[in-house]
C-alpha atoms as one frame of an Amber mdcrd trajectory, in Angstrom:
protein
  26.451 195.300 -68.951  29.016 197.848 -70.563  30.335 200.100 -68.134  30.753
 203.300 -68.831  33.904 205.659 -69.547  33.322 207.185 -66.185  32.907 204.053
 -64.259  35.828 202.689 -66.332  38.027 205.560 -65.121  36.771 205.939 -61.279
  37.663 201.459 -61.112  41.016 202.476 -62.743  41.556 205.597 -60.216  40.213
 203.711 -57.920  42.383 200.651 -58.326  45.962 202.690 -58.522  44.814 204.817
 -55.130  44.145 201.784 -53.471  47.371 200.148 -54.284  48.828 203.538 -53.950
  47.538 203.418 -50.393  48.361 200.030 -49.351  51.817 200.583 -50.477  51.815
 204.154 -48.831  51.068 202.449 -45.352  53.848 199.742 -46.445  56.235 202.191
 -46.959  55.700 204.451 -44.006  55.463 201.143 -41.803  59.404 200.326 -43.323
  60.332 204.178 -42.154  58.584 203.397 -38.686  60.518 200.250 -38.437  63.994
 202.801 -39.814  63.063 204.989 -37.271  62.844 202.654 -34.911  66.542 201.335
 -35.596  67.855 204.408 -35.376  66.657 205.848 -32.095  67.594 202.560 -31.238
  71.106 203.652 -31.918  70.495 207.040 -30.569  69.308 206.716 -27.343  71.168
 203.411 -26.370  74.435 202.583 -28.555  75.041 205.820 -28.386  74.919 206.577
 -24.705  76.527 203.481 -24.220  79.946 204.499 -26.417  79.464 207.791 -24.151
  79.141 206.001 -20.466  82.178 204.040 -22.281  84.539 206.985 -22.291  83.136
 208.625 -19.268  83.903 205.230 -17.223  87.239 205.015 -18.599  88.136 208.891
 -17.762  86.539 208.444 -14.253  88.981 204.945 -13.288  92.093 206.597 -14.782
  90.974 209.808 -12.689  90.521 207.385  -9.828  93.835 205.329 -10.164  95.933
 208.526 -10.576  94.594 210.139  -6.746  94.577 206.792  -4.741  98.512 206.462
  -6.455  99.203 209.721  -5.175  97.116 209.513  -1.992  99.020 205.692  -0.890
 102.303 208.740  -1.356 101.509 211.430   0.202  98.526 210.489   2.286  97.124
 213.706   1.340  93.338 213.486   2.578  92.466 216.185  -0.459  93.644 213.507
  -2.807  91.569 210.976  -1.689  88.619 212.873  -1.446  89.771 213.246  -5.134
  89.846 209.672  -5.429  85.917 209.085  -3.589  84.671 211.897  -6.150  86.013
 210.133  -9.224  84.677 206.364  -7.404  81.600 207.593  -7.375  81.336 208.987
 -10.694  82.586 205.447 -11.982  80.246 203.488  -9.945  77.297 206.238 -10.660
  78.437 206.109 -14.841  77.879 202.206 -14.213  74.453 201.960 -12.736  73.370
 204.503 -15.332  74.833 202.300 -18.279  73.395 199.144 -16.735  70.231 200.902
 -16.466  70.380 201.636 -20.483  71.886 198.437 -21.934  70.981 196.010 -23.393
  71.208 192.351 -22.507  73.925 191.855 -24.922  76.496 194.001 -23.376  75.066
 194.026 -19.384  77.416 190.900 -18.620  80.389 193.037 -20.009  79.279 195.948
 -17.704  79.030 193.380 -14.715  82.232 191.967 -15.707  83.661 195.200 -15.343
  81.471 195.773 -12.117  82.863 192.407 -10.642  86.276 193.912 -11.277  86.024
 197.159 -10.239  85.107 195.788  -6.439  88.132 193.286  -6.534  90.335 196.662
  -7.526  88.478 198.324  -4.304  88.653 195.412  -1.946  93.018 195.517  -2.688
  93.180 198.872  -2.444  90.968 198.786   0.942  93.657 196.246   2.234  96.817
 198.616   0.691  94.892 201.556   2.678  94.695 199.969   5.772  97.575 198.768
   6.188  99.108 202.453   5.226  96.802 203.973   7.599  97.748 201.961   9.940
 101.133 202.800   9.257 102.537 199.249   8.960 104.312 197.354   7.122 102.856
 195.009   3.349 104.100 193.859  -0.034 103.849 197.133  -1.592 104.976 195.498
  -4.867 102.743 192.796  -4.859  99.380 194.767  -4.225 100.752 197.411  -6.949
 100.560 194.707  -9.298  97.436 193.031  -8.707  95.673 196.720  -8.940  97.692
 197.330 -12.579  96.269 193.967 -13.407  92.702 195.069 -12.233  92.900 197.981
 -13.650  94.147 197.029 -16.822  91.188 194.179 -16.837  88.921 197.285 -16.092
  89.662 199.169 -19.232  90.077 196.040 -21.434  86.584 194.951 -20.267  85.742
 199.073 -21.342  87.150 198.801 -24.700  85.576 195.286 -25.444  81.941 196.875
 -24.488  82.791 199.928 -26.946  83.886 197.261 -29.518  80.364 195.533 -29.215
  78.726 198.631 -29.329  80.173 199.485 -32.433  79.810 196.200 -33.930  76.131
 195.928 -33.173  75.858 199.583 -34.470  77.178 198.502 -37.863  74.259 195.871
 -37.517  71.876 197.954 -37.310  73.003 200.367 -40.057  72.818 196.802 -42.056
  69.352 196.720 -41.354  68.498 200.186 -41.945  70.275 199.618 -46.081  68.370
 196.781 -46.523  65.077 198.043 -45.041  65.440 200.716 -47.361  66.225 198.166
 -50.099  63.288 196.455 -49.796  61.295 199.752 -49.634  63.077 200.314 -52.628
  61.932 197.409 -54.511  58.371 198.027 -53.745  58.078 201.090 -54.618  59.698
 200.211 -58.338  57.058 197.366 -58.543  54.066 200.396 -57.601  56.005 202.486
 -60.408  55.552 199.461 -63.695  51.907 198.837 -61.804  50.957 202.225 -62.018
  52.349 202.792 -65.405  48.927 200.483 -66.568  47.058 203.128 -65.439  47.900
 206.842 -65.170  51.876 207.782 -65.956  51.698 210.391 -63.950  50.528 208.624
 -60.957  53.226 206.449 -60.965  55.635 208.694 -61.228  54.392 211.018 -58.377
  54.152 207.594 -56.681  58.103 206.899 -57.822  59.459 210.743 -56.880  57.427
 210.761 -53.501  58.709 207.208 -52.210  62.141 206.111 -54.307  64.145 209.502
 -54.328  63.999 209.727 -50.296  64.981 205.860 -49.921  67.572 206.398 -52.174
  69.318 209.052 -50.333  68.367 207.430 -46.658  70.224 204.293 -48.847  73.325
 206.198 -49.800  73.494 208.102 -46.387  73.436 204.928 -45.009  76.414 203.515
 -47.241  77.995 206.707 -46.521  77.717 206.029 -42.379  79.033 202.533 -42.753
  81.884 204.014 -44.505  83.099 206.212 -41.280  81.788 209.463 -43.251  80.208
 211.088 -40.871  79.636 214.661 -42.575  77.213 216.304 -43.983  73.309 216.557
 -43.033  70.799 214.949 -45.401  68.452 217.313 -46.701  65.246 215.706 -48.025
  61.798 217.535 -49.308  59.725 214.770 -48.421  56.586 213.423 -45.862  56.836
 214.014 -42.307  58.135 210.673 -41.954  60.625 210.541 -44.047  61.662 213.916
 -43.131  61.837 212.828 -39.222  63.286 209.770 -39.931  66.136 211.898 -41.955
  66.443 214.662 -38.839  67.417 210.824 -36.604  70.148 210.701 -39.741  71.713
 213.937 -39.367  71.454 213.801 -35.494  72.990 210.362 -35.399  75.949 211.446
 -37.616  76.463 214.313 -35.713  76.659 211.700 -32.606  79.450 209.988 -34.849
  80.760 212.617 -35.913  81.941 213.689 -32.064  82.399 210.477 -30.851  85.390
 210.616 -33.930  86.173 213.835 -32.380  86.639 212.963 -29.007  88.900 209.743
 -30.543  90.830 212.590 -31.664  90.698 214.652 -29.083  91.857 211.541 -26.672
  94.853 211.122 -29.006  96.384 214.481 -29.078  95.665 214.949 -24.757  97.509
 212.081 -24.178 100.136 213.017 -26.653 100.759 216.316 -25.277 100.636 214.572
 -21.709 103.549 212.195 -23.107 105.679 214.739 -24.452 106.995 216.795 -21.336
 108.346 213.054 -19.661 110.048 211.880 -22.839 111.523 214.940 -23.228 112.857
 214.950 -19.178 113.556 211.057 -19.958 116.060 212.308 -23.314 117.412 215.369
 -21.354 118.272 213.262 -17.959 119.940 210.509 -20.649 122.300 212.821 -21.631
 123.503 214.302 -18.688 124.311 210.802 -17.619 126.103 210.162 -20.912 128.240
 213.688 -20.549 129.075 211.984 -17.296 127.240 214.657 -14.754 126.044 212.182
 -12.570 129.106 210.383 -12.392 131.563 207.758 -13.780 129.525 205.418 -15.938
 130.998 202.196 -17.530 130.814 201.081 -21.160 127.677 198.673 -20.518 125.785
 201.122 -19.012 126.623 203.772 -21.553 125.456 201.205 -24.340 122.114 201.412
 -22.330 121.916 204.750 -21.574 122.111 205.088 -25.172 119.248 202.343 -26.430
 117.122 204.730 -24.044 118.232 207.939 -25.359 117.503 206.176 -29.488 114.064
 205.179 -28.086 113.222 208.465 -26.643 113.763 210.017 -29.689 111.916 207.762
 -31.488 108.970 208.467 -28.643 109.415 211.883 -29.166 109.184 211.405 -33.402
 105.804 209.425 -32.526 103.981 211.817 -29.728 105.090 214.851 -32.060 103.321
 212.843 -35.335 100.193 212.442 -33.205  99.757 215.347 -32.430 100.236 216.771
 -35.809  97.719 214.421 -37.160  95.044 215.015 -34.353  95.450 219.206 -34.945
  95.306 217.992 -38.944  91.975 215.849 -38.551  90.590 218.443 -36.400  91.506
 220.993 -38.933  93.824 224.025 -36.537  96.847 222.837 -38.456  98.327 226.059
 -39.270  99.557 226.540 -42.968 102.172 229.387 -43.984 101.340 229.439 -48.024
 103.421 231.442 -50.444 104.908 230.986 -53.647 107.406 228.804 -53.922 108.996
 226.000 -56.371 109.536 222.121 -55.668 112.631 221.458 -56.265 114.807 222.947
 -53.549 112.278 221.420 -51.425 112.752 218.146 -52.840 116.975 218.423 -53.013
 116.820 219.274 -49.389 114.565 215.886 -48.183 117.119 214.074 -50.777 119.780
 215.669 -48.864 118.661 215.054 -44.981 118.581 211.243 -45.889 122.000 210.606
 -47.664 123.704 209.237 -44.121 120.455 206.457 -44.157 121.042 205.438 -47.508
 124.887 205.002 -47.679 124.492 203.393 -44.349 122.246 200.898 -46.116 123.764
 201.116 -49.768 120.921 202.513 -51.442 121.229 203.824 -54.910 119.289 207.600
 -55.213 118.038 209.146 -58.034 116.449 212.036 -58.601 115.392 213.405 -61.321
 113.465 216.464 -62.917 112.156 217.038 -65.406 113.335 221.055 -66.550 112.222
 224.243 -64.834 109.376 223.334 -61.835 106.680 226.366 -62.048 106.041 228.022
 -58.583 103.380 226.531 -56.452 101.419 228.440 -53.480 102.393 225.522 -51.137
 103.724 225.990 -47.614 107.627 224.532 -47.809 107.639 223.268 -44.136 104.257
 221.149 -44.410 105.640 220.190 -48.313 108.658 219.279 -46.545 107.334 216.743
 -44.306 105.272 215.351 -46.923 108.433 214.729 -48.943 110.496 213.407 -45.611
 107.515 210.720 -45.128 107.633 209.449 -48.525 111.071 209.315 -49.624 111.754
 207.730 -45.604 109.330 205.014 -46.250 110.504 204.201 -49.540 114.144 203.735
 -47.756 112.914 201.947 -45.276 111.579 199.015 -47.273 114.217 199.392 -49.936
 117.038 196.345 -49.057 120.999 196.497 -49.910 122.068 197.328 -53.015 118.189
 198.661 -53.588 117.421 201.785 -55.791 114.907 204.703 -54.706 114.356 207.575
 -57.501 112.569 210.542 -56.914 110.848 212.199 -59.792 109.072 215.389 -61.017
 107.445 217.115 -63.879 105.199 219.680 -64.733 102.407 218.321 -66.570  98.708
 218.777 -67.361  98.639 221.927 -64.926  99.824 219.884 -62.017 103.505 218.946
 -60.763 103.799 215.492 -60.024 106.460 214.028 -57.673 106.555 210.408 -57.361
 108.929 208.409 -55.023 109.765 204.631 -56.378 111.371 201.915 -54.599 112.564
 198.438 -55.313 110.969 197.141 -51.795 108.696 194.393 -51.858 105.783 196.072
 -52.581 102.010 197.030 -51.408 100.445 193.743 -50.635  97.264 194.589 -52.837
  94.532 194.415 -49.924  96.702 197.289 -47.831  96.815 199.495 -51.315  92.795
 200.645 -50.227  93.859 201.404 -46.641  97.414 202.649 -46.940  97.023 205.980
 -45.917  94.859 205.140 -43.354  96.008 205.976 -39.732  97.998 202.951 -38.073
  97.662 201.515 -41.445 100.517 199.278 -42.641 101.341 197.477 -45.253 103.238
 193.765 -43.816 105.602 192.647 -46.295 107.092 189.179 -45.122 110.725 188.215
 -44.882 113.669 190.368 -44.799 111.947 193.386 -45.503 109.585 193.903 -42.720
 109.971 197.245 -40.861 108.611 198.683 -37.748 106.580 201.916 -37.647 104.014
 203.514 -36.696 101.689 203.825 -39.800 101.100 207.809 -39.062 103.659 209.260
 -41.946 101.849 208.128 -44.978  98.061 209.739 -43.206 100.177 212.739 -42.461
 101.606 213.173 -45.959  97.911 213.136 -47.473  96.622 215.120 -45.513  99.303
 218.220 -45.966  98.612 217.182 -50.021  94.823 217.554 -49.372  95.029 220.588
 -47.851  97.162 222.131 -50.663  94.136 221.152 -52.978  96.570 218.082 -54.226
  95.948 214.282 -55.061  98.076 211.127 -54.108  97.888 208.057 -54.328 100.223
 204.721 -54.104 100.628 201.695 -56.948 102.731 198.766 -57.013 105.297 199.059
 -60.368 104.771 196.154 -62.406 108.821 195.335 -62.761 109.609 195.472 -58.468
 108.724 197.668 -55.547 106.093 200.467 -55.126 105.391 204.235 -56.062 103.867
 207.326 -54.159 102.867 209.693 -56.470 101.015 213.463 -55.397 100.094 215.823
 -57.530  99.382 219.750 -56.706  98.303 222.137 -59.130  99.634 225.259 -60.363
């Protein structure tokens, strides 16, 4: 029996529906299962990396009044001290109550500690309520050991956190991949039958997996930013509100990194600078007659206080740069003064380590709307790193031209070179690059992160390459 063009047509309709369908309940089973993994991350890594920080404010809290309660005896400051214990121990049970069974024998680790750290100190406070003597020294220790145990155990449990995090933003790419791949096999099936089936099919299913796909690339990348806007099914759009909410997490998690940096690099600041000041009124001799050994020490701290001070200071720029209240002064103004000056602050360092320096450019610089102080650093940074892992007898040049509507500076060295896995991550915070042998120097991988982002935010470039003949180059760029 012929069938007829109607019955023809309602099988074929009927055949790409019903494997429209039965990949339709495929697909939003796959965004179930993505939802799933992200609430997942939500509502328990999440909290987790939040109880982490909260537990790890409340023991320093607690440390700092039982120090200055075994002092003083001040019964304020141990009330201070009870109030922070029980925000610990409170923190604890909640994160306990939350985890999962992964990381609850880090939190009981850290448990297990915590009432070793409160049986010592009960034995410290006895004995100083009862006003007798004990080996002050030797129960200080044991409670910096506890408590350093305490926040190692802390940092380890945000460390697993993380890591399973990244796990499950692995399976949320390649549920989408596989998503992906059925919905192109329900695009060539569908083609058989009606092209624009298929194609509705394709638009409706592939364009929102793609972009939950790249979000998701984006996330394990550390970018954070952004919200993912998708016209799509309920689903899909819920599942895409858990994306933007779960960046947004991230996002202030990042920011309260940040934040955690620059507090406890304004907190350093005031002591190193009393530690520098007190070092040299003992060097002018104003507490007294010193001999030549302990002026040679007085001096190793007064060199490392300054260096301190040069580290807390480029924290702190860095945290106000990354949270974006770095102040700029623009105006216009031309390179090369800018550039003679940083040449000229570093002369002493290079003769000290006979270093050639060259600088050279290349006619009349056009004016830039730059701010010279910020520019300044930048340039400092550069041409001091370039120094640094330049040896005896080495040769740095500085150079810049005009060119293509941009000027171009670029600092060279005859160092050792960018070992070629660091050249990705070199200006990366606490990113450095480790040459071997005699040219190894210490720092503190801030000055290169700082110099990009004063060229960023002077709508510049840079970037870093190893010269084929020796050494490396820096090279920014800002435009006219």
């Amino acid at each position: 029996m012929r069938l007829s063009l109607f019955t023809r047509l309602f099988i074929g309709y009927v055949a790409v529906f019903a494997l429209a369908g039965a990949v339709g309940l495929y697909a939003i089973e796959e965004l179930r299962g993505l939802d799933r993994i992200t609430r997942s991350i939500l509502e328990k890594d999440n909290r987790i990396v939040e109880f982490e920080k909260r537990l790890a404010d409340s023991h320093l809290s607690m440390v700092r009044y039982e120090r200055k309660f075994v002092i003083t005896r001040d019964p304020v400051l141990f009330r201070e001290f009870e109030r922070f214990r029980g925000d610990f121990e409170r923190a604890l049970d909640q994160a306990s109550a939350v985890a999962e069974t992964t990381v609850r024998p880090l939190l009981d680790a850290v448990r297990a500690v915590h009432q070793r750290y409160l049986e010592v100190l009960g034995e410290e406070l006895e004995s100083v309520r009862a006003d007798r003597p004990y080996p002050a020294a030797r129960i200080k220790s044991e409670k910096d050991r506890l408590s350093d145990q305490i926040l190692a155990g802390l940092e380890k449990l945000k460390s697993e956190r993380h890591r399973e995090m990244l796990e499950k933003v692995g399976e949320l790419a390649e549920a989408g991949a596989r998503a992906r791949r059925v919905a192109g096999g329900v695009t060539i099936a569908g083609l058989f039958f009606i092209l624009l089936v298929s194609l509705a099919i394709t638009r409706s299913v592939t364009r929102p997996v793609s972009l939950l796909k790249n979000k998701t690339g984006e996330i394990a990348k550390g970018r954070f930013d952004g919200d993912l806007r998708i016209v799509s099914p309920p689903e899909i759009s819920e599942l895409a509100a858990s994306f933007n909410l779960m960046c947004r997490k991230l996002n202030e998690i990042d920011r309260m990194k940040a934040d955690f940096y620059a507090s406890m690099s304004h907190e350093l600041r005031t002591p190193l600078t009393s530690i520098k000041e007190g070092t040299g009124l003992l060097l002018d001799g104003i507490g007294g007659e010193t001999t030549e050994r302990q002026k040679k020490l007085l001096r190793i701290i007064a060199e490392e206080s300054n260096r301190l001070i040069g580290l807390v200071n480029s924290l702190l720029d860095l945290s106000k740069m990354e949270a974006g209240m770095m102040s700029y002064s623009f105006r216009r103004s031309s390179l090369a003064p800018l550039i003679h000056q940083a040449v000229g602050e570093i002369v002493p360092l290079v003769e000290a380590k006979q270093i050639k320096l060259e600088t050279e450019i290349a006619g009349t610089l056009p004016d830039l709307n730059l701010d010279p102080e910020r520019i300044l650093q930048a340039l400092r940074n550069l041409i001091g790193n370039a120094v640094k892992f330049t040896p005896k007898n080495g040769l740095v040049r500085i150079a810049a031209e005009a060119v293509d509507g941009k000027v171009r500076v670029s600092v060279k060295d005859t160092g050792p070179g960018i070992p070629p896995e660091n050249l990705g991550t070199i200006f990366e915070k606490f990113q450095q690059a480790r040459p071997q042998g005699p040219y190894s120097a210490n720092g503190t991988g801030l000055g290169l992160a700082i110099a990009k982002h004063i060229i960023t935010s002077h709508s510049g470039e840079i970037w870093a390459e190893n010269d084929p003949e020796q050494g490396s180059r820096f090279t920014f760029a800002l435009p006219f």
